[in-house]
């Protein structure tokens, strides 16, 4: 598995420090508010598991699964809901946890959709951002790392459902997917 990784882009320690920092910001910003954390399956589960434990106010959690193949959108046109939230979000502060913001297609669709359900607010936290690839505008409140336009795996991110359990973020060797 590790042989398929060309190089480490973000180490375990760098991720842990960033996650703690983002957790502190969220804790401060939502003080005294109700917060529903929505994790997008499957890529965001590792980030969500760590981030949740750095948020020191009471939260509720729920999950959504988007798109047609498995539970990850691969930047292609239409975003379909495979698994919706288990509860109404009317009047709630919603914070969406995403692993990586690429074209922006997934999150742009999702924020529009959730906004029609009359929440108090909808904000986004993403671990990674590839701004060079953006085609749909998305407003992100909390961002971990801005990365170059390279295909990355690990810390929840996959290629063909593999590599999610690598503890760091690494660049996949081109020969693996070409
Ligand atoms: P977007 O709709 O183009 O922003 O796509 C976001 C989704 O594409 C992410 O949630 C990932 O599932 C997937 N994705 C985009 N870039 C990468 C990458 O470098 N590695 C793994 N998955 C990626
Ligand atoms: Mg994903």
mmCIF file of C-alpha atoms and ligand atoms in Angstrom:
data_model
loop_
_atom_site.group_PDB
_atom_site.id
_atom_site.type_symbol
_atom_site.label_atom_id
_atom_site.label_comp_id
_atom_site.label_asym_id
_atom_site.label_seq_id
_atom_site.Cartn_x
_atom_site.Cartn_y
_atom_site.Cartn_z
ATOM 1 C CA UNK A 1 0.000 0.000 0.000
ATOM 2 C CA UNK A 2 2.667 2.523 1.017
ATOM 3 C CA UNK A 3 4.695 1.584 -2.072
ATOM 4 C CA UNK A 4 2.022 3.261 -4.214
ATOM 5 C CA UNK A 5 2.633 6.613 -2.525
ATOM 6 C CA UNK A 6 5.138 8.856 -4.282
ATOM 7 C CA UNK A 7 5.692 11.208 -1.349
ATOM 8 C CA UNK A 8 4.175 12.387 1.908
ATOM 9 C CA UNK A 9 2.415 15.714 1.403
ATOM 10 C CA UNK A 10 1.095 16.314 4.935
ATOM 11 C CA UNK A 11 2.393 14.366 7.929
ATOM 12 C CA UNK A 12 0.342 12.870 10.749
ATOM 13 C CA UNK A 13 1.678 15.489 13.110
ATOM 14 C CA UNK A 14 0.884 18.401 10.798
ATOM 15 C CA UNK A 15 -2.660 17.071 10.426
ATOM 16 C CA UNK A 16 -3.088 16.635 14.188
ATOM 17 C CA UNK A 17 -1.939 20.200 14.886
ATOM 18 C CA UNK A 18 -4.239 21.643 12.228
ATOM 19 C CA UNK A 19 -7.217 19.601 13.426
ATOM 20 C CA UNK A 20 -6.700 20.883 16.970
ATOM 21 C CA UNK A 21 -6.506 24.471 15.689
ATOM 22 C CA UNK A 22 -9.714 24.128 13.648
ATOM 23 C CA UNK A 23 -11.457 22.437 16.599
ATOM 24 C CA UNK A 24 -10.587 25.396 18.827
ATOM 25 C CA UNK A 25 -11.974 27.876 16.281
ATOM 26 C CA UNK A 26 -15.225 25.936 15.957
ATOM 27 C CA UNK A 27 -15.501 25.671 19.765
ATOM 28 C CA UNK A 28 -15.192 29.457 20.067
ATOM 29 C CA UNK A 29 -17.423 30.344 17.137
ATOM 30 C CA UNK A 30 -20.374 28.163 18.196
ATOM 31 C CA UNK A 31 -20.213 28.883 21.947
ATOM 32 C CA UNK A 32 -23.776 28.831 23.347
ATOM 33 C CA UNK A 33 -25.208 27.647 20.003
ATOM 34 C CA UNK A 34 -26.697 24.325 18.951
ATOM 35 C CA UNK A 35 -24.547 22.608 16.353
ATOM 36 C CA UNK A 36 -25.263 19.729 13.982
ATOM 37 C CA UNK A 37 -22.166 18.287 12.333
ATOM 38 C CA UNK A 38 -22.812 16.631 8.982
ATOM 39 C CA UNK A 39 -20.095 14.269 7.793
ATOM 40 C CA UNK A 40 -19.934 13.408 4.104
ATOM 41 C CA UNK A 41 -19.298 9.701 3.569
ATOM 42 C CA UNK A 42 -16.946 8.108 3.088
ATOM 43 C CA UNK A 43 -13.864 10.250 2.605
ATOM 44 C CA UNK A 44 -14.492 12.562 5.562
ATOM 45 C CA UNK A 45 -14.877 9.975 8.329
ATOM 46 C CA UNK A 46 -11.248 9.963 9.470
ATOM 47 C CA UNK A 47 -11.060 13.758 9.598
ATOM 48 C CA UNK A 48 -14.465 13.929 11.306
ATOM 49 C CA UNK A 49 -13.505 11.387 13.970
ATOM 50 C CA UNK A 50 -10.447 13.446 14.916
ATOM 51 C CA UNK A 51 -12.072 16.861 14.568
ATOM 52 C CA UNK A 52 -15.122 15.961 16.674
ATOM 53 C CA UNK A 53 -12.869 15.197 19.613
ATOM 54 C CA UNK A 54 -11.268 18.650 19.366
ATOM 55 C CA UNK A 55 -14.634 20.411 19.583
ATOM 56 C CA UNK A 56 -15.385 21.120 23.226
ATOM 57 C CA UNK A 57 -19.066 22.096 23.064
ATOM 58 C CA UNK A 58 -22.070 19.748 22.789
ATOM 59 C CA UNK A 59 -22.781 18.702 19.187
ATOM 60 C CA UNK A 60 -25.092 16.376 17.313
ATOM 61 C CA UNK A 61 -23.756 14.353 14.397
ATOM 62 C CA UNK A 62 -25.303 12.981 11.231
ATOM 63 C CA UNK A 63 -24.096 11.576 7.912
ATOM 64 C CA UNK A 64 -24.820 12.045 4.239
ATOM 65 C CA UNK A 65 -23.713 10.010 1.291
ATOM 66 C CA UNK A 66 -23.673 11.690 -2.089
ATOM 67 C CA UNK A 67 -23.409 10.654 -5.751
ATOM 68 C CA UNK A 68 -24.001 7.496 -7.719
ATOM 69 C CA UNK A 69 -20.843 5.404 -7.337
ATOM 70 C CA UNK A 70 -20.234 4.312 -3.762
ATOM 71 C CA UNK A 71 -20.307 7.270 -1.431
ATOM 72 C CA UNK A 72 -17.885 9.623 -3.128
ATOM 73 C CA UNK A 73 -18.378 12.080 -5.894
ATOM 74 C CA UNK A 74 -15.640 12.087 -8.497
ATOM 75 C CA UNK A 75 -16.211 15.624 -9.725
ATOM 76 C CA UNK A 76 -18.681 14.610 -12.424
ATOM 77 C CA UNK A 77 -21.818 16.650 -13.140
ATOM 78 C CA UNK A 78 -24.874 15.703 -11.122
ATOM 79 C CA UNK A 79 -24.781 15.124 -7.385
ATOM 80 C CA UNK A 80 -27.269 12.535 -6.170
ATOM 81 C CA UNK A 81 -28.190 11.837 -2.538
ATOM 82 C CA UNK A 82 -27.550 8.176 -1.697
ATOM 83 C CA UNK A 83 -28.171 8.632 2.028
ATOM 84 C CA UNK A 84 -29.907 11.690 3.419
ATOM 85 C CA UNK A 85 -29.862 13.128 6.941
ATOM 86 C CA UNK A 86 -31.960 11.345 9.560
ATOM 87 C CA UNK A 87 -33.499 14.549 10.879
ATOM 88 C CA UNK A 88 -34.902 17.922 9.874
ATOM 89 C CA UNK A 89 -32.387 20.781 10.134
ATOM 90 C CA UNK A 90 -34.817 23.666 10.393
ATOM 91 C CA UNK A 91 -33.480 26.332 12.766
ATOM 92 C CA UNK A 92 -30.188 24.486 13.325
ATOM 93 C CA UNK A 93 -26.596 25.516 12.757
ATOM 94 C CA UNK A 94 -25.214 22.986 10.294
ATOM 95 C CA UNK A 95 -21.502 22.413 9.808
ATOM 96 C CA UNK A 96 -20.565 20.196 6.858
ATOM 97 C CA UNK A 97 -17.315 18.235 7.173
ATOM 98 C CA UNK A 98 -15.628 17.462 3.850
ATOM 99 C CA UNK A 99 -12.303 15.793 3.109
ATOM 100 C CA UNK A 100 -11.304 17.705 -0.009
ATOM 101 C CA UNK A 101 -12.690 20.556 -2.050
ATOM 102 C CA UNK A 102 -11.848 19.957 -5.684
ATOM 103 C CA UNK A 103 -14.146 21.275 -8.452
ATOM 104 C CA UNK A 104 -16.554 22.468 -5.747
ATOM 105 C CA UNK A 105 -19.419 20.710 -7.491
ATOM 106 C CA UNK A 106 -20.390 18.480 -4.547
ATOM 107 C CA UNK A 107 -20.385 21.194 -1.899
ATOM 108 C CA UNK A 108 -22.008 23.807 -4.084
ATOM 109 C CA UNK A 109 -24.951 21.456 -4.733
ATOM 110 C CA UNK A 110 -25.129 20.345 -1.118
ATOM 111 C CA UNK A 111 -25.130 23.810 0.459
ATOM 112 C CA UNK A 112 -27.884 24.909 -1.923
ATOM 113 C CA UNK A 113 -29.917 21.826 -1.081
ATOM 114 C CA UNK A 114 -29.531 22.128 2.693
ATOM 115 C CA UNK A 115 -30.321 25.845 2.584
ATOM 116 C CA UNK A 116 -33.783 25.060 1.200
ATOM 117 C CA UNK A 117 -34.550 23.240 4.488
ATOM 118 C CA UNK A 118 -34.396 26.500 6.478
ATOM 119 C CA UNK A 119 -31.438 25.900 8.782
ATOM 120 C CA UNK A 120 -30.186 28.754 10.969
ATOM 121 C CA UNK A 121 -26.822 28.560 9.173
ATOM 122 C CA UNK A 122 -24.809 26.282 6.877
ATOM 123 C CA UNK A 123 -21.023 26.368 7.006
ATOM 124 C CA UNK A 124 -18.254 24.186 5.647
ATOM 125 C CA UNK A 125 -15.060 22.785 7.069
ATOM 126 C CA UNK A 126 -12.692 21.069 4.641
ATOM 127 C CA UNK A 127 -9.361 19.469 5.419
ATOM 128 C CA UNK A 128 -7.918 20.013 1.947
ATOM 129 C CA UNK A 129 -8.514 22.523 -0.833
ATOM 130 C CA UNK A 130 -7.329 22.307 -4.449
ATOM 131 C CA UNK A 131 -8.228 25.830 -5.621
ATOM 132 C CA UNK A 132 -6.725 25.365 -9.106
ATOM 133 C CA UNK A 133 -9.494 22.907 -9.940
ATOM 134 C CA UNK A 134 -12.465 24.999 -8.834
ATOM 135 C CA UNK A 135 -15.318 25.400 -11.324
ATOM 136 C CA UNK A 136 -18.219 25.949 -8.885
ATOM 137 C CA UNK A 137 -17.872 28.697 -6.262
ATOM 138 C CA UNK A 138 -17.982 27.517 -2.642
ATOM 139 C CA UNK A 139 -17.574 29.526 0.536
ATOM 140 C CA UNK A 140 -15.461 27.690 3.097
ATOM 141 C CA UNK A 141 -15.340 28.858 6.709
ATOM 142 C CA UNK A 142 -12.661 26.497 8.042
ATOM 143 C CA UNK A 143 -9.874 25.168 5.854
ATOM 144 C CA UNK A 144 -6.986 22.881 6.748
ATOM 145 C CA UNK A 145 -4.478 22.927 3.907
ATOM 146 C CA UNK A 146 -4.326 24.350 0.398
ATOM 147 C CA UNK A 147 -2.682 21.778 -1.861
ATOM 148 C CA UNK A 148 -1.473 21.690 -5.492
ATOM 149 C CA UNK A 149 -3.403 19.929 -8.249
ATOM 150 C CA UNK A 150 -2.165 16.400 -7.536
ATOM 151 C CA UNK A 151 -4.108 13.256 -6.703
ATOM 152 C CA UNK A 152 -3.797 12.558 -2.989
ATOM 153 C CA UNK A 153 -4.761 9.586 -0.817
ATOM 154 C CA UNK A 154 -4.774 8.708 2.870
ATOM 155 C CA UNK A 155 -6.456 10.088 6.009
ATOM 156 C CA UNK A 156 -9.811 8.981 4.567
ATOM 157 C CA UNK A 157 -9.131 9.810 0.914
ATOM 158 C CA UNK A 158 -9.180 6.942 -1.548
ATOM 159 C CA UNK A 159 -8.361 5.866 -5.034
ATOM 160 C CA UNK A 160 -10.779 3.090 -6.067
ATOM 161 C CA UNK A 161 -11.692 2.597 -2.388
ATOM 162 C CA UNK A 162 -8.073 1.916 -1.410
ATOM 163 C CA UNK A 163 -5.606 3.834 0.778
ATOM 164 C CA UNK A 164 -8.181 5.404 3.124
ATOM 165 C CA UNK A 165 -6.404 3.936 6.153
ATOM 166 C CA UNK A 166 -3.013 5.541 5.455
ATOM 167 C CA UNK A 167 -2.502 7.877 8.450
ATOM 168 C CA UNK A 168 -0.986 10.786 6.468
ATOM 169 C CA UNK A 169 -1.897 12.549 3.185
ATOM 170 C CA UNK A 170 0.328 11.431 0.323
ATOM 171 C CA UNK A 171 0.588 11.921 -3.429
ATOM 172 C CA UNK A 172 -0.347 8.769 -5.333
ATOM 173 C CA UNK A 173 2.178 7.529 -7.908
ATOM 174 C CA UNK A 174 0.922 8.342 -11.403
ATOM 175 C CA UNK A 175 1.562 4.789 -12.587
ATOM 176 C CA UNK A 176 -1.145 3.567 -10.165
ATOM 177 C CA UNK A 177 -3.952 5.430 -11.958
ATOM 178 C CA UNK A 178 -2.632 5.987 -15.478
HETATM 179 P P1 LIG B 1 -15.691 18.081 -6.041
HETATM 180 O O1 LIG B 1 -17.156 17.950 -6.159
HETATM 181 O O2 LIG B 1 -15.000 18.110 -7.365
HETATM 182 O O3 LIG B 1 -15.211 19.207 -5.156
HETATM 183 O O4 LIG B 1 -15.193 16.680 -5.490
HETATM 184 C C1 LIG B 1 -14.887 16.404 -4.227
HETATM 185 C C2 LIG B 1 -14.723 14.899 -4.084
HETATM 186 O O5 LIG B 1 -13.856 14.354 -5.103
HETATM 187 C C3 LIG B 1 -14.033 14.609 -2.783
HETATM 188 O O6 LIG B 1 -14.971 14.494 -1.736
HETATM 189 C C4 LIG B 1 -13.293 13.328 -3.075
HETATM 190 O O7 LIG B 1 -14.114 12.222 -2.855
HETATM 191 C C5 LIG B 1 -12.965 13.401 -4.551
HETATM 192 N N1 LIG B 1 -11.576 13.855 -4.789
HETATM 193 C C6 LIG B 1 -11.179 14.994 -5.383
HETATM 194 N N2 LIG B 1 -9.850 15.103 -5.434
HETATM 195 C C7 LIG B 1 -9.361 13.990 -4.827
HETATM 196 C C8 LIG B 1 -8.017 13.517 -4.550
HETATM 197 O O8 LIG B 1 -6.974 14.143 -4.837
HETATM 198 N N3 LIG B 1 -7.945 12.319 -3.920
HETATM 199 C C9 LIG B 1 -9.041 11.588 -3.558
HETATM 200 N N4 LIG B 1 -10.296 11.997 -3.792
HETATM 201 C C10 LIG B 1 -10.454 13.189 -4.418
HETATM 202 MG MG1 LIG B 2 -15.374 12.629 -0.595
#
